[in-house]
Amino acid sequence: MSVALRRAATLGFSATLSALACFLFIRFIAYDGNDLLDFPRTLMIAVSTFWLAYGVSSACIGVLARTPAPPPHVLRPASADGRRVAIVVPVYNEDPPSTFSRIAAMDSSLERIGAGPEFHFAVLSDTTSSEVAQQEAAWFERLVGDRAAEGRMFYRRRPVNTGKKAGNIEDFISRSGGAYDYVLILDADSLMEGETILEMVRRMDADPKLGLLQTLPTIIHAQSFFGRAMQFSASYYSPIYARGLAWLQGREGPFWGHNAMVRTAAFAASCGLPVLSGKPPFGGHILSHDFVEAALLRRAGWDVYMLADLQGSYEESPPSLIDLSARDRRWCQGNLQHMRVIMAKGLKLPTRQHFATGIMSYLASPFWLFQLIVGIALVLQTTYIRPEYFARDFRLYPIWPRFDPERALALFALTMGILLAPKIFGLILMLLRRADRRASGGGIRLVLSSLIEMFLSALLAPILMLIQSGSVFQILLGRDTGWQPQRRDDGSIPFKDIVRRHRAHTVLGVLAGISAFMIATSLFLWMSPTILGLLLAIPLSWLSGQLGAGLALKRLGLLLTPEESQPPAIATRANELQIRNAAFGFDDEDGLKALYADEILRERHCEMLPSAPPRKRGVIETERALAEAKLVDAETIDEASSWLHPKERMVVLHDRALLNMLVHLKPRPPEAQAAE
Amino acid sequence: MKHSVDFPVDREVLPVRSKAGGRIAALPDAPLPMPKQVLEHRQGWLATLRSLLFGTMARS
C-alpha cells in the first residue's frame, strides 16, 4: 500500500471515530435543556477526538505493521569509508562532567569498532553562566587529553546565544560545515553507540536523496518516580508509536531536534531559518526549529526518514512534573508559533499535518478545560434555573432535562478506549515477548507496573491540562517567557516552590469537588478522576520528583525497563566515567577567581576567545559598562567577584580587556596586606 | 579607566592548547552558507484546498 493510501485510510478511520464521538455526544446533550453551546461543544469534541484518534491510529498500526523497509544500504567494513562526520553537542548551562563523560563514552565506542578518525566531536556552548563556562573549558581540556583527541575534538562558546539551539547549529555549519559530509546532532543528554552512528552513515551514504535520518531515542538513567514512570511508559509505548508513525509517514518523517543525522550540504542549502516578523511569542526566532527544518528539507525535495527500529540511541527525560511543565512551556510556545508558518508556500501536505498535530497537542488542553467548565455551568443551570419545558416548535410532550448516565458512559467508554488502546496493545506485545517480559521483571510485575503508570498518568492529566491551558492563554496574551523552577544544591525543587506552582490547581480541585457534590453525587463521581488529580496536585508533584520513591519501586522490580535490567554498554561506560569525573571535584570553583589565580589557565582561556567585533562609537553595552565600572571600583578580586552579577561575569569572561583589568586586582584587602 | 589594554586578535575561532603545550587544531575553517528561507510567504486558500484534494494522492 502506498504511503498516501495509508495516510488516507488512517485519516478516514480517525474521521469515523470522531463522527462516532460526535454522535454519542449529541445523543448525550440532546436532553440537557440547553442548545446555545451545543455547536461549539460538539465542534471541540470532533476536533479533539480526531486528533486523539489519529495519534492512537499510529500506535495501533505500529502494533500491526511490519517494520517499514529501511532505505537500502550496503554493508561495509567498520569505517565511515572516508566520509567525515561531525558529532555536534550543543550545550546550555548543562552539567559539564556528565556531558563530557558521555562524549568520552561515545568516542570510546567509535574507537572500539575502528571508526574513530573520521568522526569529529564539536561541543557548541551557548552557556550563559560564567562558572559553568569555565568548567566546560576545563573539562574539555581534560577530555582531549584523556582521549588523545587533538584535532578531532573541538569546543567553542558563543558570547551571545542568538537563535538559541538552531542558531548554535547554524553558526557551526556556516563556519565549519563545509568540512563534513554529515552532521550528527545530539543534545547534551544524548548517548549513541558507535555502531549506531556508523550504521546511520552507511544509510545516508547509500541513499543520496536522504536529507535527514532520525533515530528513536530510548529513555535511560531515570531515577525519580516520575522519571521512571515516563521511562517505563516510553519503553513499551514509544517503539510501537514510532513504528506506526514511520509506516504512515514514509519518507516524510519527523525531526525531533537531536539523535538525528543530517546531510550537511542539504541542511545548509534548505534550513537557514528566518527570523519571523513581529515580536515573540509568535514572531522572532523560531523556537521549535526541528519541525520547521524537517519541513524545509522536504520542501527542497530531500527525504526525511525515521529509523524506528535502530537500537543504540538514548536520551534522558525530565525528572519531575515541574521539570516537564517547564519544558512543556517552551514546546507549547514553539508549537503555537507554527501557526505562523503552517501556510507557508511550497510546504508538503504531510508537513502541514505535522504542524497541525503539534499545535493541537497543546490546544487540546484548553478544549478539555472549556468542556469541563461548560459541563459544570450547564448542570448548575439545570439545577438552579427553571428549565424551558416547552420548545418554540410544536411538541406533544414537554422536554424534561436530564443527565443520562447510560449515554454519558458510552461516550466515556469510547474516550477511554481511544486513550488506553495503544498502552494496552503495547503491554500485550511486551507480555508476548519473552525476553522483554523477563527484562521487565516478569508478567505480573509488568502488569502491575502498567497499572501504576496508567494510574499516575490519569492523576497527572488534569494538572497538565491546567498547566498547558495556562501556557496557551499566556502565549495568546503575548507573554514570551514562562516560569522557571528554582533548584536546591542537590537539584531538587524546594517544597514551597512546588506549593506555589500548584496551589491554584488544588483550589480549583476543591471548588470543582464542592460544586459537583452540591449539584449531584452522580456528577461528583463522573468528575472524580479530574477532581482527585487536582486535589492531590501538590503531593503528587512533590512525589513525582522523589528519588526515594523511584528507587524503592526499582528495588521491588516495578516500572523496570529492559535497559534498566541490562544497561547498554555505552550507558555503563558513561556512568563509570561520570563517577570518576565527579571525584575530581573542581566544579565548585569560582570561574573568575580560577582565571585570576592560574596564569596558564588564563592564557589558554584567552586563546579560545573569538575575536570581538570593533565597538561602534556611541553604542554602549550596559553589562559591559557596568562590569568595567565595577572592576575599576574594586580593589580586590573578592570584591569584584562579589559585585559582578551573572551577566556581567559572562561579559568579563568573554572580554580580554576586562580580564586584563581583573588580573591587576589585588588578592586581598590593602589593610590585610599591610598587616603582613 | 585604570586599564585599557586590548589584545591583538588574529583568529576567528578557537584553538585550544593541550596539556602538553601543543596546539589543538581549531574547528575547520570551511564556511557553508545557510541562506535564509522564506516562510512568511503564504500559500492561498485555493492552492491549499487544491493540494488538500490532490496532494495526498500525488505522492507516495
XYZ file of C-alpha atoms in Angstrom:
736
model
C 0.000 0.000 0.000
C 1.387 3.401 -0.900
C 2.144 5.880 1.871
C -0.570 8.196 0.547
C -3.177 5.450 0.739
C -2.067 4.508 4.238
C -2.395 8.101 5.281
C -5.797 8.495 3.645
C -7.044 5.293 5.328
C -5.822 6.481 8.738
C -7.403 9.889 8.260
C -10.640 8.168 7.260
C -10.532 5.912 10.333
C -9.884 8.917 12.596
C -12.733 10.845 10.974
C -15.047 7.862 11.555
C -14.122 7.682 15.256
C -14.552 11.436 15.515
C -18.004 11.197 13.924
C -18.932 8.398 16.324
C -17.845 10.524 19.288
C -19.902 13.441 17.966
C -22.943 11.171 17.540
C -22.633 9.897 21.120
C -22.075 13.406 22.418
C -25.069 14.870 20.588
C -27.206 11.983 21.889
C -25.923 12.765 25.392
C -26.547 16.521 25.322
C -29.845 16.359 23.467
C -31.817 16.463 26.718
C -29.783 18.836 28.844
C -32.206 21.666 28.174
C -29.632 23.980 26.641
C -28.910 24.446 22.946
C -26.814 27.588 22.935
C -23.399 25.966 23.380
C -24.143 22.680 21.665
C -22.437 23.610 18.413
C -19.069 24.795 19.823
C -19.036 21.880 22.263
C -19.674 19.359 19.512
C -17.074 21.009 17.301
C -14.489 20.724 20.059
C -15.359 17.070 20.608
C -14.969 16.487 16.857
C -11.561 18.175 16.640
C -10.200 16.686 19.887
C -11.341 13.175 19.075
C -9.993 13.372 15.546
C -6.591 14.448 16.830
C -6.577 11.776 19.544
C -7.744 9.094 17.149
C -5.032 9.933 14.631
C -2.320 9.560 17.271
C -3.862 6.341 18.532
C -4.166 5.003 14.982
C -0.415 5.490 14.548
C 0.182 3.428 17.673
C -2.258 0.690 16.664
C -0.660 0.498 13.233
C 2.693 0.183 14.999
C 1.406 -2.973 16.691
C 0.119 -4.491 13.486
C 2.514 -3.214 10.834
C 5.729 -4.867 9.979
C 8.820 -2.752 10.309
C 8.871 -0.494 7.248
C 11.545 -1.288 4.735
C 14.509 0.916 5.561
C 16.455 2.729 2.887
C 18.708 0.303 1.064
C 22.241 0.086 2.274
C 25.356 -1.848 1.569
C 27.188 -3.358 4.476
C 30.687 -2.074 4.572
C 33.584 -2.735 6.863
C 33.592 -0.819 10.107
C 34.518 2.582 8.806
C 32.839 5.668 7.502
C 34.541 4.984 4.179
C 36.311 8.291 4.034
C 33.230 10.287 4.934
C 33.793 12.980 7.509
C 31.198 13.260 10.199
C 30.778 15.952 12.826
C 29.043 14.922 16.026
C 27.788 18.174 17.483
C 26.741 18.554 21.098
C 25.052 21.901 21.749
C 25.186 22.735 25.456
C 23.436 25.401 27.503
C 24.386 25.543 31.187
C 24.393 21.735 31.377
C 26.374 19.734 33.899
C 29.859 19.567 32.300
C 31.132 16.323 33.916
C 28.043 14.433 32.675
C 28.166 15.902 29.179
C 31.875 15.268 28.716
C 31.589 11.750 30.164
C 29.007 10.922 27.505
C 31.228 12.310 24.756
C 34.163 10.242 26.025
C 31.971 7.123 26.090
C 30.776 7.700 22.513
C 34.314 8.347 21.306
C 35.451 5.195 23.029
C 32.591 3.233 21.435
C 33.570 4.503 17.984
C 37.199 3.694 18.612
C 36.306 0.142 19.644
C 34.829 -0.540 16.198
C 37.778 1.121 14.494
C 35.803 4.116 13.310
C 37.388 6.921 15.269
C 39.349 9.209 12.966
C 36.546 10.195 10.585
C 34.334 11.331 13.461
C 34.903 14.748 14.983
C 33.175 15.949 18.120
C 32.259 19.612 18.476
C 30.904 20.923 21.775
C 28.959 24.036 20.859
C 28.457 26.028 24.013
C 25.742 28.631 24.444
C 26.272 28.599 28.182
C 25.429 31.849 29.919
C 26.846 31.099 33.368
C 30.478 32.110 33.687
C 31.094 29.341 36.226
C 29.658 26.622 34.006
C 31.521 28.050 31.008
C 34.764 27.886 32.915
C 34.077 24.307 33.948
C 33.270 23.364 30.360
C 36.628 24.667 29.169
C 38.461 22.800 31.925
C 36.557 19.557 31.317
C 37.110 19.871 27.601
C 40.817 20.121 28.081
C 40.746 17.037 30.274
C 38.633 15.182 27.697
C 41.035 15.962 24.853
C 43.956 14.823 26.980
C 42.237 11.622 28.133
C 41.057 10.633 24.679
C 44.183 11.838 22.849
C 41.768 13.693 20.629
C 43.754 16.683 19.480
C 42.465 17.801 16.124
C 39.228 15.838 16.271
C 37.510 17.321 19.296
C 36.545 20.960 19.415
C 34.932 23.347 21.808
C 33.589 26.767 21.027
C 31.480 29.177 23.006
C 29.244 31.922 21.692
C 29.150 35.073 23.807
C 25.568 35.713 22.690
C 23.235 32.796 22.025
C 21.423 34.269 19.031
C 18.723 31.947 17.721
C 19.233 29.543 20.659
C 19.910 25.922 19.672
C 19.019 26.370 15.984
C 21.275 29.439 15.850
C 24.036 27.470 17.558
C 23.925 24.696 14.933
C 23.629 27.242 12.140
C 26.703 29.056 13.435
C 28.666 25.788 13.353
C 27.550 24.831 9.854
C 28.132 28.329 8.491
C 31.695 28.305 9.844
C 32.784 24.690 9.504
C 30.024 22.694 7.780
C 31.933 22.523 4.507
C 34.423 20.141 6.108
C 31.812 17.466 6.857
C 29.575 15.224 4.771
C 27.215 14.549 7.635
C 26.433 16.161 10.957
C 25.036 14.092 13.813
C 23.031 16.455 16.005
C 22.822 15.485 19.669
C 21.550 17.009 22.883
C 23.703 17.351 25.983
C 21.955 14.270 27.427
C 22.164 12.181 24.233
C 24.142 8.992 24.039
C 24.677 6.833 20.949
C 26.539 3.599 20.344
C 29.400 3.812 17.852
C 27.842 1.059 15.727
C 24.555 3.004 15.582
C 26.344 6.136 14.390
C 28.224 4.139 11.786
C 25.036 2.464 10.587
C 23.480 5.900 10.119
C 26.436 6.932 7.978
C 26.010 3.804 5.873
C 22.321 4.538 5.376
C 22.955 8.156 4.442
C 25.714 7.058 2.104
C 23.566 4.524 0.312
C 20.637 6.856 -0.149
C 21.663 10.111 -1.844
C 18.147 11.589 -1.598
C 18.087 11.219 2.163
C 18.493 14.607 3.848
C 17.860 13.602 7.450
C 17.799 10.355 9.379
C 16.056 10.377 12.759
C 16.505 7.628 15.353
C 14.107 6.795 18.147
C 15.983 7.560 21.378
C 15.278 5.249 24.293
C 14.943 6.966 27.667
C 17.541 5.835 30.204
C 19.014 6.835 33.572
C 15.712 7.913 35.173
C 15.753 7.591 38.963
C 12.820 9.616 40.303
C 9.284 8.199 40.493
C 8.021 10.380 37.659
C 11.138 9.866 35.537
C 10.953 6.086 35.907
C 7.219 6.076 35.101
C 7.894 8.053 31.915
C 10.828 5.806 31.085
C 8.690 2.697 31.572
C 5.836 4.104 29.501
C 8.224 5.093 26.707
C 9.899 1.673 26.719
C 6.767 -0.148 25.653
C 4.736 2.606 24.040
C 7.263 4.678 22.055
C 8.531 1.876 19.782
C 5.063 0.946 18.561
C 4.061 4.588 18.176
C 7.256 5.351 16.250
C 6.854 2.265 14.055
C 3.322 3.345 13.212
C 4.487 6.868 12.513
C 7.246 5.596 10.215
C 4.721 3.397 8.387
C 2.379 6.334 7.953
C 4.903 8.998 7.091
C 7.344 7.061 4.929
C 9.979 9.424 3.665
C 8.212 12.496 5.019
C 9.191 11.708 8.564
C 9.842 13.810 11.637
C 12.875 15.587 13.063
C 12.954 15.811 16.834
C 15.986 18.067 17.098
C 18.520 15.522 18.350
C 19.833 11.979 17.874
C 19.494 12.577 14.144
C 21.956 12.812 11.257
C 21.711 15.418 8.508
C 23.366 15.635 5.127
C 25.336 18.811 5.683
C 25.012 20.274 2.190
C 21.245 19.631 2.115
C 20.738 21.079 5.568
C 22.794 24.175 4.797
C 21.036 24.836 1.497
C 17.499 24.347 2.838
C 17.378 25.048 6.562
C 18.539 28.636 7.089
C 15.770 29.708 9.459
C 14.354 33.185 9.008
C 13.507 35.471 11.901
C 9.733 35.845 11.828
C 8.366 39.360 11.680
C 6.909 40.806 14.865
C 7.718 40.189 18.484
C 7.775 36.918 20.435
C 5.896 34.763 21.292
C 4.694 34.492 17.681
C 7.429 36.481 15.976
C 11.198 36.441 16.345
C 13.388 33.355 16.232
C 11.677 30.049 15.537
C 11.668 28.070 18.779
C 10.550 24.577 17.769
C 13.040 24.630 14.930
C 13.194 20.869 14.335
C 9.704 20.563 12.817
C 10.430 23.547 10.590
C 13.802 22.199 9.471
C 12.196 18.879 8.507
C 9.550 20.856 6.605
C 12.184 22.886 4.771
C 14.167 19.787 3.820
C 11.004 18.225 2.410
C 10.143 21.433 0.583
C 13.560 21.351 -1.066
C 12.958 17.766 -2.204
C 15.044 15.912 0.387
C 13.708 12.876 2.182
C 13.357 12.787 5.942
C 13.250 9.293 7.352
C 12.836 7.777 10.786
C 14.613 4.544 11.639
C 12.246 3.358 14.350
C 13.992 0.040 14.906
C 17.606 1.171 15.017
C 18.866 0.427 18.512
C 21.614 2.186 20.443
C 20.216 5.717 20.618
C 19.484 7.116 24.085
C 18.349 10.252 25.861
C 17.174 11.271 29.333
C 13.830 12.649 30.447
C 12.680 15.353 32.898
C 12.823 14.018 36.466
C 9.652 15.634 37.830
C 6.282 17.053 36.872
C 7.593 20.588 37.347
C 10.599 19.948 35.095
C 8.282 18.513 32.483
C 5.980 21.527 32.703
C 8.923 23.957 32.324
C 9.995 22.132 29.147
C 6.387 21.944 28.027
C 6.061 25.725 28.281
C 8.875 26.139 25.727
C 7.453 23.455 23.441
C 3.974 24.954 23.711
C 5.251 28.354 22.609
C 7.278 26.771 19.811
C 4.387 24.687 18.536
C 1.882 27.547 18.665
C 4.391 29.672 16.760
C 3.968 27.173 13.917
C 0.606 28.821 13.252
C 2.735 31.482 11.546
C 4.384 29.012 9.164
C 1.795 26.292 8.608
C 0.531 28.041 5.466
C 3.978 28.849 4.046
C 4.231 28.414 0.329
C 5.526 25.159 -1.062
C 5.253 23.020 2.072
C 4.111 19.451 1.559
C 0.709 18.462 2.871
C 2.053 15.928 5.413
C 4.288 18.703 6.714
C 1.283 20.912 7.349
C -0.342 17.969 9.062
C 2.730 17.609 11.353
C 2.416 21.265 12.278
C -1.325 20.909 12.908
C -0.749 17.867 15.123
C 1.846 19.781 17.145
C -0.454 22.769 17.564
C -3.395 20.567 18.503
C -1.376 18.721 21.133
C -1.465 21.947 23.150
C -4.852 23.345 22.097
C -6.443 20.086 23.268
C -5.952 21.173 26.892
C -7.978 24.413 26.744
C -10.587 22.483 24.742
C -10.894 19.975 27.592
C -10.994 22.792 30.148
C -13.744 24.512 28.178
C -15.761 21.287 28.104
C -15.409 20.877 31.865
C -16.392 24.461 32.658
C -19.366 24.390 30.299
C -20.391 20.988 31.652
C -20.452 22.272 35.243
C -22.192 25.508 34.222
C -24.918 23.606 32.407
C -25.554 21.260 35.312
C -25.673 24.290 37.627
C -28.172 25.908 35.295
C -30.428 22.865 35.131
C -30.296 22.548 38.923
C -30.970 26.114 39.936
C -32.768 27.709 36.971
C -36.211 26.633 35.844
C -35.789 24.834 32.532
C -37.814 25.519 29.390
C -40.213 22.632 29.246
C -41.895 23.764 26.076
C -39.868 24.441 22.940
C -40.975 27.024 20.427
C -41.819 24.358 17.880
C -44.931 22.326 18.430
C -44.455 19.169 20.527
C -46.939 16.858 22.134
C -44.856 16.402 25.275
C -42.749 18.761 27.404
C -38.936 18.443 27.287
C -37.649 17.007 30.548
C -33.990 17.951 31.054
C -31.986 15.046 32.361
C -28.465 13.780 32.928
C -28.374 10.445 31.156
C -25.690 8.286 32.821
C -26.018 5.497 30.265
C -25.306 7.785 27.324
C -22.550 9.544 29.239
C -20.997 6.168 29.934
C -20.991 5.267 26.235
C -19.085 8.469 25.448
C -16.741 7.881 28.374
C -16.051 4.320 27.212
C -15.206 5.481 23.699
C -12.826 8.184 25.005
C -11.136 5.783 27.419
C -10.857 3.188 24.677
C -9.121 5.691 22.405
C -6.794 6.810 25.196
C -5.874 3.413 26.589
C -5.857 1.214 23.480
C -2.239 1.884 22.478
C -0.971 1.341 26.022
C -2.899 -1.909 26.337
C -1.662 -3.103 22.935
C 1.897 -2.196 23.902
C 1.534 -4.098 27.154
C 0.190 -7.175 25.357
C 3.134 -7.072 22.961
C 5.593 -6.860 25.863
C 3.850 -9.756 27.611
C 4.060 -11.867 24.473
C 7.784 -11.256 24.001
C 9.630 -13.488 26.418
C 12.869 -11.507 26.555
C 11.112 -8.177 27.141
C 8.793 -9.732 29.717
C 11.709 -11.144 31.691
C 13.726 -7.931 31.400
C 10.756 -6.024 32.807
C 10.522 -8.183 35.914
C 8.098 -10.869 34.669
C 4.443 -10.865 33.634
C 2.877 -9.945 36.997
C 5.290 -7.089 37.651
C 4.825 -5.875 34.085
C 1.037 -5.689 34.519
C 1.406 -4.039 37.947
C 3.892 -1.512 36.526
C 1.485 -0.673 33.700
C -1.314 -0.123 36.199
C 0.902 2.197 38.291
C 1.907 4.132 35.187
C -1.675 4.444 33.915
C -2.931 5.489 37.361
C -0.207 8.127 37.675
C -0.883 9.399 34.130
C -4.617 9.634 34.872
C -3.998 11.637 38.058
C -1.462 13.921 36.397
C -3.572 14.506 33.270
C -5.879 17.198 34.771
C -2.888 19.010 36.330
C -1.089 19.000 32.995
C -4.303 20.121 31.330
C -4.446 23.203 33.577
C -0.716 23.914 33.162
C -0.935 23.628 29.378
C -4.127 25.704 29.265
C -2.313 28.362 31.304
C 0.620 28.274 28.876
C -1.677 28.604 25.865
C -3.519 31.579 27.398
C -0.235 33.240 28.394
C 1.118 32.857 24.869
C -2.096 34.078 23.265
C -1.842 37.137 25.544
C 1.652 37.732 24.182
C 3.767 36.653 27.169
C 7.109 35.369 25.973
C 8.663 33.669 28.968
C 7.423 31.015 31.296
C 8.024 30.080 34.905
C 11.386 28.515 35.699
C 11.839 26.419 38.841
C 14.478 27.307 41.425
C 16.701 24.455 42.499
C 18.443 23.326 45.622
C 22.081 22.284 45.528
C 21.093 18.626 45.077
C 18.992 19.552 42.029
C 15.607 19.092 43.734
C 12.897 21.746 43.804
C 12.079 23.379 47.179
C 8.691 22.318 48.590
C 7.494 25.925 48.888
C 8.032 26.361 45.141
C 6.005 23.214 44.487
C 3.198 24.623 46.654
C 3.348 27.967 44.833
C 3.229 26.228 41.452
C 0.232 24.027 42.264
C -1.822 25.924 44.853
C -4.203 27.278 42.201
C -4.726 23.738 40.852
C -5.599 22.487 44.339
C -8.029 25.352 44.963
C -9.696 24.626 41.635
C -9.967 20.954 42.587
C -11.610 21.861 45.915
C -14.050 24.252 44.222
C -14.906 21.767 41.467
C -15.378 18.994 44.038
C -17.655 21.015 46.319
C -19.702 22.374 43.394
C -20.113 18.940 41.831
C -21.091 17.369 45.148
C -23.665 20.088 45.859
C -25.229 19.605 42.461
C -25.396 15.824 42.248
C -23.497 12.831 43.543
C -23.517 11.373 40.033
C -21.733 14.471 38.714
C -19.174 14.241 41.509
C -18.470 10.613 40.665
C -18.340 11.450 36.957
C -15.728 14.127 37.608
C -13.884 12.317 40.387
C -10.755 11.362 38.363
C -10.251 15.014 37.430
C -11.072 16.298 40.925
C -8.791 13.767 42.626
C -5.832 14.675 40.392
C -6.279 18.382 41.136
C -6.770 17.856 44.890
C -3.550 15.858 45.033
C -1.585 18.242 42.788
C 0.911 19.331 45.466
C 1.732 15.925 46.994
C 1.728 14.303 43.541
C 4.133 16.877 42.142
C 6.374 16.503 45.198
C 6.249 12.704 44.982
C 6.955 12.783 41.242
C 10.439 14.196 41.808
C 11.373 11.910 44.705
C 14.377 9.690 44.070
C 13.447 7.528 47.073
C 10.061 6.573 45.620
C 11.566 5.773 42.215
C 14.360 3.674 43.678
C 12.018 1.855 46.085
C 9.864 0.767 43.152
C 13.021 -0.274 41.324
C 14.027 -2.485 44.247
C 10.594 -4.122 44.040
C 11.169 -4.752 40.353
C 8.404 -2.340 39.341
C 8.499 0.117 36.420
C 11.511 -1.866 35.251
C 12.676 -1.459 31.648
C 14.937 -3.756 29.630
C 17.609 -1.018 29.673
C 17.496 -0.945 33.477
C 17.787 -4.729 33.781
C 20.590 -4.947 31.252
C 22.127 -1.497 30.881
C 23.565 -0.778 27.425
C 27.350 -0.947 27.331
C 27.687 2.703 26.415
C 25.475 3.846 29.287
C 27.543 1.801 31.740
C 30.734 3.311 30.344
C 29.329 6.859 30.536
C 28.262 6.237 34.142
C 31.681 4.946 35.130
C 33.337 7.991 33.599
C 30.871 10.313 35.267
C 31.548 8.798 38.691
C 35.270 9.103 38.087
C 34.886 12.683 36.874
C 32.730 13.650 39.834
C 35.581 12.553 42.098
C 37.899 15.192 40.594
C 35.661 17.814 42.138
C 36.711 21.141 40.720
C 33.171 22.034 39.873
C 32.535 24.453 42.682
C 35.304 26.830 41.710
C 34.520 30.465 41.051
C 35.346 30.764 37.350
C 36.717 34.301 37.573
C 38.838 33.518 40.629
C 40.201 30.419 38.910
C 41.270 32.535 35.934
C 42.738 35.141 38.274
C 44.812 32.580 40.144
C 46.005 30.399 37.275
C 48.084 32.135 34.643
C 48.263 29.150 32.316
C 44.512 28.602 32.511
C 44.040 32.306 31.760
C 46.338 32.174 28.787
C 44.509 29.172 27.330
C 41.182 30.766 28.018
C 42.184 33.943 26.159
C 43.327 31.886 23.208
C 39.897 30.312 22.993
C 38.065 33.613 22.794
C 36.766 34.575 19.390
C 37.632 37.976 18.039
C 35.483 40.744 19.378
C 33.875 42.903 16.702
C 35.039 46.545 16.857
C 32.786 48.581 19.123
C 30.611 51.150 17.407
C 31.092 54.618 18.837
C 28.082 55.783 20.782
C 26.763 52.262 21.341
C 27.221 51.338 24.994
C 26.534 47.775 26.116
C 25.007 48.055 29.574
C 26.507 44.872 31.025
C 29.972 45.658 29.742
C 29.857 49.225 31.009
C 28.683 48.061 34.440
C 31.292 45.300 34.582
C 34.031 47.747 33.642
C 32.846 50.286 36.232
C 32.806 47.629 38.960
C 36.277 46.416 38.006
C 37.558 49.998 38.140
C 35.986 50.453 41.559
C 37.112 47.125 43.012
C 40.407 46.835 44.816
C 40.473 43.097 45.368
C 39.415 40.044 43.375
C 36.982 39.132 46.176
C 35.238 42.484 45.848
C 34.988 42.182 42.072
C 33.741 38.618 42.282
C 31.036 39.517 44.799
C 29.916 42.677 42.960
C 29.616 41.294 39.439
C 26.203 39.913 38.504
C 25.926 36.745 36.376
C 25.568 38.575 33.045
C 28.445 40.908 33.898
C 30.622 37.934 34.885
C 29.906 36.407 31.488
C 30.920 39.634 29.751
C 34.193 39.704 31.699
C 34.841 36.105 30.774
C 34.493 36.903 27.077
C 36.445 40.162 27.042
C 40.230 40.163 27.012
C 40.469 43.811 28.135
C 38.196 43.219 31.129
C 40.078 40.045 32.014
C 43.250 42.082 31.988
C 41.676 44.535 34.429
C 40.686 41.590 36.603
C 44.193 40.168 36.841
C 45.548 43.516 38.016
C 43.351 43.471 41.127
C 44.897 42.699 44.495
C 44.397 39.269 46.024
C 43.199 40.621 49.451
C 42.323 43.957 51.097
C 45.217 46.533 51.421
C 44.937 46.603 55.240
C 45.398 42.823 55.355
C 48.448 43.162 53.133
C 49.859 45.983 55.307
C 49.421 43.866 58.419
C 51.539 41.075 56.925
C 39.986 53.929 33.488
C 42.793 52.035 35.126
C 43.484 49.596 32.314
C 42.732 49.923 28.679
C 44.772 47.140 27.208
C 43.286 45.461 24.192
C 44.592 42.219 22.823
C 45.614 41.614 19.251
C 43.286 39.148 17.610
C 44.437 37.033 14.739
C 41.973 34.162 14.711
C 38.320 33.768 14.072
C 37.735 30.609 16.055
C 39.124 28.978 18.980
C 42.284 26.951 19.101
C 42.936 25.392 22.469
C 46.300 24.369 23.793
C 46.725 20.829 25.037
C 48.178 19.895 28.419
C 51.450 19.024 26.759
C 51.542 22.524 25.339
C 50.904 21.506 21.748
C 48.142 23.189 19.860
C 44.794 21.597 19.372
C 43.508 22.480 15.952
C 40.689 24.978 15.697
C 37.362 23.998 14.194
C 37.875 23.624 10.460
C 37.585 26.858 8.596
C 35.151 25.600 5.960
C 32.239 28.017 5.636
C 28.996 26.657 4.263
C 26.460 29.435 3.805
C 22.941 28.868 5.090
C 20.677 31.158 3.082
C 17.607 32.342 4.968
C 14.456 30.603 3.779
C 11.178 32.360 3.177
C 8.385 31.097 5.414
C 6.052 34.046 5.633
C 5.040 33.939 2.000
C 1.722 32.220 2.425
C 0.018 29.878 0.081
C -3.530 30.929 -0.804
C -6.524 29.016 0.480
C -7.405 27.864 -3.013
C -3.967 26.379 -3.574
C -4.121 24.752 -0.153
C -7.506 23.275 -0.940
C -6.177 22.001 -4.250
C -3.186 20.396 -2.564
C -5.509 19.016 0.099
C -7.666 17.354 -2.524
C -4.972 16.164 -4.880
C -1.700 16.478 -2.995
C -2.222 13.487 -0.716
C -2.709 11.165 -3.640
C 0.008 12.690 -5.786
C 2.939 11.235 -3.953
C 3.720 8.071 -2.155
